[in-house]
Amino acid sequence: MGGVPTRPATRIMIVGDSISHGREGDWTWRYRIWEWFRQNNTPVVFVGPHKGTIPPPPEDDRTRDGGYAPDVNRDFLQDCYHYSWWGKAACVVKDGIGEQVATHKPDLCLVELGFNDIGWGISDPGGTLKSMEALITEARTHNQALKFAIANVPQRTIVPGLGDLPVRVETYNELLAQAIPSWNQPSSPVVLVHLCENYLCREGSYDGLHPGALGEFEIAQAFSRTLLSPEFALTDRSTKELEIPQPVPRRVLSTPVNLAAVASSPNHEGWVRLTVTWDLVYGAYSYDIRIKTGHDDAWWDWHPVQDTRYQLWCSPMYLPTPEWKAQVRATAGEHVTSNNSQLVNVIVGQEDDL
């Protein structure tokens, strides 16, 4: 029977750094752009060598993929491939992009790179621009019809000791905008994504750079605007840019449970090791712990901890007692915390096997 022919799915490879990779429990902007494609009935397939986010410490390496927010669409989990990783720089990816294009055969690359080159002194704006051009050239050697949506670099919040970073980012973004028209080819279009103008790190990030729930939408929206360009032929004329929902979905962390706190017997110098442990909270980037001593009712200040284990050596002048208490909360950046855990008393004189 006849009918309207089905448009073949566009193979999309997202090429990026930590901003695109995300952390365990994130939705990621990759998911938000995937949702936009699905809402607009745009057939796409995400391709690349990776599938998840980065796991939490101490497993934040390549031993496994980290997961996504609990409520992501199950279909996305079957289609969430990408070529993004924490710490990646354009000067490194340019040498590996050819192999990835040859292996995964994308039709379109959504590229979010450059901050690590500029921000951490790997290269200057001009050198970063050369790396981006080399990336495009190398990718084209394996697909001369490959299309590119290239994002500029966000302006992160001020970092002590990096006072010239805003100027370097602005310089690179200006150079990129000037260069892209010369990189463009009729069979292999290159279009600028105004990520910096749409993603405001002071509002949308959880740490001054990496996107939180709002920032993920802002980055995806910036890419959606570019992908409406006729050069990509992805959508019909009725398709609109991605809309940011109001209110933005709120990240929720579970309260840490199964706290245990023990203080070892004094060593030969009279020092005691205090150890506190608790269960991992899915989606937590880190934890805060505080201690209340038996000497007064004042708490110690919250202390950040990357792992689900906290250790402290206590001097003979200030040894733990059974009245000492510990409390923990999970965190996901500067603005998201769980409820405080229940208090746990310190068990004194028990050898630490936690």
Short mmCIF file of N, CA and C in Angstrom, two decimals, residues 118-280:
data_model
loop_
_atom_site.label_atom_id
_atom_site.label_comp_id
_atom_site.label_asym_id
_atom_site.label_seq_id
_atom_site.Cartn_x
_atom_site.Cartn_y
_atom_site.Cartn_z
N ILE A 118 40.61 26.51 26.97
CA ILE A 118 40.82 27.90 27.35
C ILE A 118 40.91 28.05 28.87
N GLY A 119 39.98 27.41 29.56
CA GLY A 119 39.85 27.62 31.00
C GLY A 119 41.03 27.12 31.81
N TRP A 120 41.64 26.05 31.37
CA TRP A 120 42.71 25.44 32.16
C TRP A 120 44.08 25.62 31.52
N GLY A 121 44.17 26.59 30.62
CA GLY A 121 45.47 26.96 30.09
C GLY A 121 46.08 25.97 29.12
N ILE A 122 45.28 25.07 28.58
CA ILE A 122 45.81 24.12 27.59
C ILE A 122 46.18 24.85 26.31
N SER A 123 45.38 25.85 25.96
CA SER A 123 45.63 26.60 24.74
C SER A 123 45.05 28.00 24.89
N ASP A 124 45.43 28.88 23.99
CA ASP A 124 44.85 30.22 23.97
C ASP A 124 43.68 30.22 23.00
N PRO A 125 42.94 31.34 22.88
CA PRO A 125 41.79 31.36 21.97
C PRO A 125 42.14 30.98 20.54
N GLY A 126 43.26 31.50 20.02
CA GLY A 126 43.64 31.17 18.65
C GLY A 126 43.97 29.70 18.48
N GLY A 127 44.66 29.12 19.45
CA GLY A 127 44.98 27.71 19.38
C GLY A 127 43.75 26.84 19.48
N THR A 128 42.80 27.25 20.32
CA THR A 128 41.55 26.50 20.44
C THR A 128 40.77 26.54 19.14
N LEU A 129 40.77 27.69 18.48
CA LEU A 129 40.11 27.79 17.18
C LEU A 129 40.74 26.84 16.17
N LYS A 130 42.06 26.76 16.16
CA LYS A 130 42.74 25.84 15.25
C LYS A 130 42.37 24.39 15.55
N SER A 131 42.23 24.06 16.83
CA SER A 131 41.83 22.70 17.19
C SER A 131 40.43 22.39 16.69
N MET A 132 39.52 23.36 16.79
CA MET A 132 38.16 23.13 16.33
C MET A 132 38.13 22.96 14.81
N GLU A 133 38.91 23.77 14.11
CA GLU A 133 38.97 23.61 12.65
C GLU A 133 39.56 22.26 12.28
N ALA A 134 40.59 21.84 13.00
CA ALA A 134 41.20 20.54 12.73
C ALA A 134 40.22 19.41 13.01
N LEU A 135 39.40 19.57 14.04
CA LEU A 135 38.37 18.57 14.36
C LEU A 135 37.41 18.41 13.19
N ILE A 136 36.94 19.51 12.64
CA ILE A 136 36.01 19.45 11.51
C ILE A 136 36.69 18.82 10.30
N THR A 137 37.92 19.22 10.03
CA THR A 137 38.65 18.68 8.88
C THR A 137 38.84 17.19 9.00
N GLU A 138 39.23 16.73 10.18
CA GLU A 138 39.47 15.30 10.39
C GLU A 138 38.17 14.52 10.28
N ALA A 139 37.10 15.04 10.83
CA ALA A 139 35.81 14.35 10.74
C ALA A 139 35.36 14.22 9.29
N ARG A 140 35.60 15.25 8.51
CA ARG A 140 35.18 15.23 7.11
C ARG A 140 35.96 14.21 6.27
N THR A 141 37.14 13.83 6.72
CA THR A 141 37.88 12.83 5.95
C THR A 141 37.15 11.50 5.92
N HIS A 142 36.23 11.28 6.86
CA HIS A 142 35.47 10.04 6.91
C HIS A 142 34.01 10.22 6.48
N ASN A 143 33.59 11.46 6.31
CA ASN A 143 32.24 11.73 5.82
C ASN A 143 32.21 13.16 5.29
N GLN A 144 32.32 13.30 3.99
CA GLN A 144 32.40 14.63 3.39
C GLN A 144 31.06 15.37 3.41
N ALA A 145 29.99 14.67 3.79
CA ALA A 145 28.68 15.31 3.89
C ALA A 145 28.26 15.51 5.34
N LEU A 146 29.19 15.36 6.27
CA LEU A 146 28.88 15.50 7.69
C LEU A 146 28.49 16.94 8.02
N LYS A 147 27.45 17.10 8.82
CA LYS A 147 26.97 18.41 9.22
C LYS A 147 27.39 18.70 10.67
N PHE A 148 27.57 19.99 10.98
CA PHE A 148 28.07 20.37 12.30
C PHE A 148 27.25 21.53 12.88
N ALA A 149 26.87 21.38 14.13
CA ALA A 149 26.37 22.50 14.93
C ALA A 149 27.40 22.71 16.04
N ILE A 150 28.13 23.83 15.97
CA ILE A 150 29.27 24.08 16.84
C ILE A 150 28.90 25.14 17.87
N ALA A 151 28.96 24.78 19.15
CA ALA A 151 28.62 25.73 20.21
C ALA A 151 29.82 26.59 20.60
N ASN A 152 29.54 27.83 20.93
CA ASN A 152 30.59 28.63 21.54
C ASN A 152 30.71 28.26 23.02
N VAL A 153 31.59 28.93 23.74
CA VAL A 153 31.96 28.53 25.10
C VAL A 153 31.23 29.39 26.12
N PRO A 154 30.69 28.79 27.19
CA PRO A 154 29.98 29.58 28.20
C PRO A 154 30.94 30.42 29.04
N GLN A 155 30.39 31.49 29.59
CA GLN A 155 31.14 32.33 30.53
C GLN A 155 30.83 31.84 31.94
N ARG A 156 31.77 31.07 32.50
CA ARG A 156 31.54 30.58 33.85
C ARG A 156 31.68 31.71 34.86
N THR A 157 31.22 31.47 36.09
CA THR A 157 31.37 32.48 37.13
C THR A 157 32.85 32.67 37.46
N ILE A 158 33.14 33.77 38.12
CA ILE A 158 34.52 34.15 38.38
C ILE A 158 35.24 33.10 39.22
N VAL A 159 36.47 32.77 38.79
CA VAL A 159 37.32 31.83 39.51
C VAL A 159 38.54 32.59 40.02
N PRO A 160 38.83 32.55 41.32
CA PRO A 160 40.02 33.24 41.82
C PRO A 160 41.28 32.76 41.10
N GLY A 161 42.08 33.71 40.67
CA GLY A 161 43.31 33.37 39.96
C GLY A 161 43.14 33.27 38.46
N LEU A 162 41.90 33.31 37.98
CA LEU A 162 41.64 33.25 36.55
C LEU A 162 40.88 34.49 36.10
N GLY A 163 41.37 35.65 36.53
CA GLY A 163 40.67 36.89 36.25
C GLY A 163 40.57 37.24 34.78
N ASP A 164 41.48 36.68 33.96
CA ASP A 164 41.43 37.00 32.53
C ASP A 164 40.60 36.00 31.74
N LEU A 165 40.01 35.02 32.43
CA LEU A 165 39.22 34.00 31.72
C LEU A 165 38.06 34.60 30.92
N PRO A 166 37.28 35.51 31.47
CA PRO A 166 36.18 36.06 30.68
C PRO A 166 36.64 36.69 29.36
N VAL A 167 37.79 37.35 29.38
CA VAL A 167 38.30 37.98 28.16
C VAL A 167 38.73 36.91 27.17
N ARG A 168 39.38 35.85 27.65
CA ARG A 168 39.82 34.78 26.75
C ARG A 168 38.62 34.06 26.13
N VAL A 169 37.58 33.83 26.93
CA VAL A 169 36.37 33.19 26.39
C VAL A 169 35.71 34.09 25.36
N GLU A 170 35.60 35.37 25.66
CA GLU A 170 34.98 36.30 24.72
C GLU A 170 35.78 36.37 23.42
N THR A 171 37.10 36.36 23.53
CA THR A 171 37.94 36.41 22.34
C THR A 171 37.73 35.16 21.48
N TYR A 172 37.71 34.00 22.12
CA TYR A 172 37.49 32.76 21.36
C TYR A 172 36.12 32.78 20.69
N ASN A 173 35.10 33.17 21.41
CA ASN A 173 33.75 33.18 20.84
C ASN A 173 33.66 34.11 19.63
N GLU A 174 34.34 35.25 19.69
CA GLU A 174 34.36 36.16 18.54
C GLU A 174 35.09 35.54 17.36
N LEU A 175 36.24 34.89 17.63
CA LEU A 175 36.99 34.23 16.56
C LEU A 175 36.19 33.10 15.94
N LEU A 176 35.49 32.35 16.78
CA LEU A 176 34.68 31.23 16.27
C LEU A 176 33.58 31.73 15.34
N ALA A 177 32.88 32.78 15.77
CA ALA A 177 31.80 33.32 14.94
C ALA A 177 32.33 33.83 13.60
N GLN A 178 33.52 34.40 13.60
CA GLN A 178 34.11 34.89 12.37
C GLN A 178 34.57 33.76 11.45
N ALA A 179 35.02 32.65 12.06
CA ALA A 179 35.61 31.57 11.27
C ALA A 179 34.59 30.62 10.68
N ILE A 180 33.48 30.43 11.34
CA ILE A 180 32.53 29.41 10.91
C ILE A 180 32.06 29.60 9.47
N PRO A 181 31.76 30.79 9.01
CA PRO A 181 31.36 30.92 7.61
C PRO A 181 32.40 30.38 6.62
N SER A 182 33.67 30.50 6.97
CA SER A 182 34.72 30.00 6.07
C SER A 182 34.85 28.48 6.14
N TRP A 183 34.36 27.88 7.22
CA TRP A 183 34.39 26.42 7.34
C TRP A 183 33.18 25.78 6.66
N ASN A 184 32.16 26.57 6.45
CA ASN A 184 30.91 26.05 5.89
C ASN A 184 31.10 25.60 4.45
N GLN A 185 30.48 24.46 4.11
CA GLN A 185 30.48 23.95 2.74
C GLN A 185 29.05 23.56 2.37
N PRO A 186 28.68 23.67 1.10
CA PRO A 186 27.31 23.32 0.71
C PRO A 186 26.91 21.91 1.12
N SER A 187 27.83 20.97 0.98
CA SER A 187 27.51 19.57 1.30
C SER A 187 27.80 19.23 2.75
N SER A 188 28.46 20.12 3.47
CA SER A 188 28.85 19.88 4.86
C SER A 188 28.73 21.18 5.64
N PRO A 189 27.49 21.57 5.97
CA PRO A 189 27.29 22.86 6.63
C PRO A 189 27.83 22.88 8.06
N VAL A 190 28.28 24.06 8.46
CA VAL A 190 28.73 24.30 9.83
C VAL A 190 27.99 25.54 10.32
N VAL A 191 27.24 25.40 11.42
CA VAL A 191 26.42 26.50 11.92
C VAL A 191 26.74 26.72 13.40
N LEU A 192 26.81 27.97 13.78
CA LEU A 192 27.14 28.34 15.15
C LEU A 192 25.94 28.16 16.08
N VAL A 193 26.21 27.61 17.27
CA VAL A 193 25.21 27.52 18.34
C VAL A 193 25.56 28.59 19.37
N HIS A 194 24.63 29.49 19.65
CA HIS A 194 24.87 30.57 20.60
C HIS A 194 24.62 30.08 22.03
N LEU A 195 25.44 29.15 22.46
CA LEU A 195 25.29 28.58 23.79
C LEU A 195 25.58 29.61 24.88
N CYS A 196 26.65 30.37 24.71
CA CYS A 196 27.05 31.35 25.71
C CYS A 196 25.95 32.37 25.98
N GLU A 197 25.27 32.79 24.94
CA GLU A 197 24.25 33.81 25.08
C GLU A 197 22.98 33.26 25.75
N ASN A 198 22.77 31.95 25.68
CA ASN A 198 21.53 31.36 26.20
C ASN A 198 21.71 30.67 27.54
N TYR A 199 22.91 30.20 27.81
CA TYR A 199 23.19 29.48 29.05
C TYR A 199 23.97 30.40 29.98
N LEU A 200 23.31 30.93 30.99
CA LEU A 200 23.92 31.85 31.93
C LEU A 200 24.36 31.06 33.16
N CYS A 201 25.66 30.87 33.30
CA CYS A 201 26.18 29.99 34.34
C CYS A 201 25.82 30.46 35.74
N ARG A 202 25.70 31.77 35.93
CA ARG A 202 25.39 32.27 37.27
C ARG A 202 23.99 31.87 37.71
N GLU A 203 23.14 31.49 36.77
CA GLU A 203 21.77 31.10 37.09
C GLU A 203 21.51 29.62 36.83
N GLY A 204 22.10 29.09 35.76
CA GLY A 204 21.73 27.75 35.32
C GLY A 204 22.66 26.64 35.72
N SER A 205 23.78 26.97 36.40
CA SER A 205 24.74 25.92 36.76
C SER A 205 24.63 25.58 38.24
N TYR A 206 25.20 24.44 38.61
CA TYR A 206 25.21 24.06 40.02
C TYR A 206 26.54 24.37 40.69
N ASP A 207 27.55 24.77 39.90
CA ASP A 207 28.86 25.05 40.48
C ASP A 207 29.58 26.21 39.78
N GLY A 208 28.86 26.96 38.99
CA GLY A 208 29.47 28.05 38.26
C GLY A 208 29.83 27.73 36.83
N LEU A 209 29.72 26.45 36.45
CA LEU A 209 30.03 26.04 35.07
C LEU A 209 29.08 24.96 34.56
N HIS A 210 28.96 23.87 35.30
CA HIS A 210 28.21 22.72 34.81
C HIS A 210 26.71 22.92 35.00
N PRO A 211 25.92 22.51 34.02
CA PRO A 211 24.49 22.81 34.06
C PRO A 211 23.72 22.02 35.11
N GLY A 212 22.88 22.75 35.84
CA GLY A 212 21.87 22.11 36.66
C GLY A 212 20.62 21.90 35.83
N ALA A 213 19.50 21.71 36.49
CA ALA A 213 18.26 21.40 35.77
C ALA A 213 17.89 22.51 34.78
N LEU A 214 18.01 23.78 35.21
CA LEU A 214 17.70 24.89 34.31
C LEU A 214 18.73 24.97 33.19
N GLY A 215 20.00 24.86 33.51
CA GLY A 215 21.05 24.97 32.50
C GLY A 215 20.95 23.91 31.43
N GLU A 216 20.51 22.71 31.80
CA GLU A 216 20.35 21.66 30.80
C GLU A 216 19.33 22.07 29.75
N PHE A 217 18.23 22.68 30.20
CA PHE A 217 17.23 23.17 29.24
C PHE A 217 17.79 24.31 28.41
N GLU A 218 18.55 25.21 29.02
CA GLU A 218 19.07 26.36 28.30
C GLU A 218 20.03 25.93 27.19
N ILE A 219 20.88 24.95 27.47
CA ILE A 219 21.81 24.47 26.45
C ILE A 219 21.05 23.76 25.33
N ALA A 220 20.11 22.91 25.71
CA ALA A 220 19.32 22.21 24.70
C ALA A 220 18.53 23.19 23.85
N GLN A 221 18.01 24.25 24.46
CA GLN A 221 17.27 25.25 23.71
C GLN A 221 18.17 25.95 22.69
N ALA A 222 19.40 26.26 23.11
CA ALA A 222 20.33 26.90 22.18
C ALA A 222 20.59 26.01 20.97
N PHE A 223 20.80 24.73 21.19
CA PHE A 223 21.01 23.81 20.07
C PHE A 223 19.75 23.69 19.23
N SER A 224 18.58 23.66 19.86
CA SER A 224 17.34 23.52 19.08
C SER A 224 17.16 24.69 18.12
N ARG A 225 17.51 25.89 18.56
CA ARG A 225 17.39 27.06 17.67
C ARG A 225 18.25 26.89 16.43
N THR A 226 19.46 26.41 16.64
CA THR A 226 20.36 26.21 15.50
C THR A 226 19.86 25.09 14.60
N LEU A 227 19.31 24.05 15.19
CA LEU A 227 18.87 22.90 14.40
C LEU A 227 17.62 23.18 13.58
N LEU A 228 16.98 24.32 13.81
CA LEU A 228 15.87 24.74 12.95
C LEU A 228 16.37 25.32 11.64
N SER A 229 17.68 25.55 11.53
CA SER A 229 18.25 26.11 10.31
C SER A 229 17.97 25.18 9.12
N PRO A 230 17.67 25.74 7.97
CA PRO A 230 17.35 24.90 6.80
C PRO A 230 18.53 24.04 6.37
N GLU A 231 19.75 24.41 6.75
CA GLU A 231 20.91 23.60 6.36
C GLU A 231 20.82 22.16 6.87
N PHE A 232 20.11 21.97 7.98
CA PHE A 232 20.06 20.64 8.57
C PHE A 232 18.89 19.81 8.08
N ALA A 233 17.84 20.47 7.60
CA ALA A 233 16.68 19.75 7.06
C ALA A 233 16.17 18.68 8.02
N LEU A 234 16.16 19.02 9.30
CA LEU A 234 15.73 18.05 10.32
C LEU A 234 14.24 18.14 10.61
N THR A 235 13.71 19.35 10.57
CA THR A 235 12.34 19.58 11.03
C THR A 235 11.53 20.27 9.95
N ASP A 236 10.21 20.26 10.12
CA ASP A 236 9.37 20.99 9.17
C ASP A 236 9.20 22.42 9.67
N ARG A 237 8.53 23.24 8.89
CA ARG A 237 8.44 24.67 9.18
C ARG A 237 7.62 24.96 10.42
N SER A 238 6.79 24.05 10.83
CA SER A 238 5.94 24.29 12.00
C SER A 238 6.66 24.03 13.32
N THR A 239 7.84 23.43 13.26
CA THR A 239 8.57 23.09 14.47
C THR A 239 9.10 24.36 15.14
N LYS A 240 8.93 24.44 16.45
CA LYS A 240 9.41 25.58 17.22
C LYS A 240 10.58 25.15 18.09
N GLU A 241 11.33 26.14 18.53
CA GLU A 241 12.46 25.85 19.41
C GLU A 241 11.98 25.21 20.72
N LEU A 242 12.88 24.55 21.38
CA LEU A 242 12.57 23.93 22.66
C LEU A 242 12.12 24.99 23.65
N GLU A 243 11.05 24.70 24.37
CA GLU A 243 10.56 25.61 25.39
C GLU A 243 11.00 25.14 26.77
N ILE A 244 11.44 26.07 27.59
CA ILE A 244 11.84 25.73 28.95
C ILE A 244 10.59 25.73 29.84
N PRO A 245 10.30 24.61 30.49
CA PRO A 245 9.07 24.54 31.29
C PRO A 245 9.16 25.43 32.52
N GLN A 246 8.02 25.87 32.97
CA GLN A 246 7.93 26.64 34.21
C GLN A 246 6.89 25.98 35.13
N PRO A 247 7.28 25.55 36.29
CA PRO A 247 8.65 25.62 36.83
C PRO A 247 9.53 24.52 36.24
N VAL A 248 10.83 24.73 36.34
CA VAL A 248 11.78 23.70 35.91
C VAL A 248 11.73 22.54 36.90
N PRO A 249 11.75 21.30 36.42
CA PRO A 249 11.73 20.16 37.34
C PRO A 249 12.83 20.27 38.40
N ARG A 250 12.50 19.91 39.61
CA ARG A 250 13.42 20.05 40.73
C ARG A 250 14.08 18.72 41.04
N ARG A 251 15.38 18.74 41.18
CA ARG A 251 16.12 17.53 41.56
C ARG A 251 15.88 17.23 43.03
N VAL A 252 15.62 15.97 43.33
CA VAL A 252 15.34 15.56 44.71
C VAL A 252 16.32 14.46 45.10
N LEU A 253 16.95 14.62 46.26
CA LEU A 253 17.89 13.63 46.77
C LEU A 253 17.31 12.94 48.00
N SER A 254 17.53 11.65 48.09
CA SER A 254 17.11 10.90 49.27
C SER A 254 17.98 11.27 50.47
N THR A 255 17.43 11.07 51.65
CA THR A 255 18.17 11.33 52.88
C THR A 255 19.14 10.19 53.15
N PRO A 256 20.40 10.47 53.49
CA PRO A 256 21.35 9.39 53.80
C PRO A 256 20.85 8.54 54.97
N VAL A 257 21.07 7.23 54.85
CA VAL A 257 20.62 6.29 55.88
C VAL A 257 21.77 5.36 56.26
N ASN A 258 21.52 4.58 57.30
CA ASN A 258 22.48 3.59 57.81
C ASN A 258 23.81 4.21 58.21
N LEU A 259 23.72 5.33 58.93
CA LEU A 259 24.93 5.94 59.46
C LEU A 259 25.51 5.06 60.58
N ALA A 260 26.82 5.02 60.62
CA ALA A 260 27.54 4.37 61.71
C ALA A 260 28.76 5.21 62.02
N ALA A 261 29.03 5.41 63.30
CA ALA A 261 30.17 6.23 63.72
C ALA A 261 30.91 5.51 64.84
N VAL A 262 32.20 5.28 64.65
CA VAL A 262 33.01 4.61 65.67
C VAL A 262 34.29 5.40 65.88
N ALA A 263 34.77 5.33 67.11
CA ALA A 263 36.06 5.93 67.47
C ALA A 263 36.97 4.81 67.95
N SER A 264 38.12 4.68 67.34
CA SER A 264 39.03 3.59 67.66
C SER A 264 39.65 3.79 69.04
N SER A 265 40.29 2.76 69.53
CA SER A 265 41.09 2.90 70.74
C SER A 265 42.28 3.81 70.43
N PRO A 266 42.79 4.53 71.43
CA PRO A 266 43.94 5.41 71.18
C PRO A 266 45.15 4.64 70.68
N ASN A 267 45.89 5.25 69.76
CA ASN A 267 47.14 4.63 69.31
C ASN A 267 48.24 4.93 70.32
N HIS A 268 49.47 4.59 69.98
CA HIS A 268 50.55 4.72 70.95
C HIS A 268 50.84 6.17 71.33
N GLU A 269 50.35 7.11 70.51
CA GLU A 269 50.53 8.52 70.83
C GLU A 269 49.28 9.14 71.43
N GLY A 270 48.26 8.31 71.64
CA GLY A 270 47.04 8.79 72.26
C GLY A 270 46.00 9.34 71.31
N TRP A 271 46.26 9.29 70.00
CA TRP A 271 45.31 9.80 69.01
C TRP A 271 44.24 8.74 68.73
N VAL A 272 43.05 9.22 68.43
CA VAL A 272 41.91 8.35 68.15
C VAL A 272 41.38 8.67 66.75
N ARG A 273 41.04 7.63 66.00
CA ARG A 273 40.50 7.82 64.65
C ARG A 273 38.98 7.68 64.69
N LEU A 274 38.30 8.75 64.30
CA LEU A 274 36.84 8.75 64.19
C LEU A 274 36.46 8.42 62.75
N THR A 275 35.59 7.45 62.57
CA THR A 275 35.14 7.04 61.24
C THR A 275 33.62 7.05 61.20
N VAL A 276 33.07 7.72 60.19
CA VAL A 276 31.62 7.76 59.97
C VAL A 276 31.34 7.24 58.57
N THR A 277 30.40 6.35 58.42
CA THR A 277 30.02 5.81 57.10
C THR A 277 28.50 5.87 56.95
N TRP A 278 28.06 5.82 55.70
CA TRP A 278 26.64 5.81 55.39
C TRP A 278 26.44 5.24 54.00
N ASP A 279 25.20 4.96 53.64
CA ASP A 279 24.91 4.39 52.33
C ASP A 279 24.97 5.47 51.25
N LEU A 280 25.36 5.05 50.06
CA LEU A 280 25.38 5.95 48.91
C LEU A 280 23.97 6.44 48.59
#
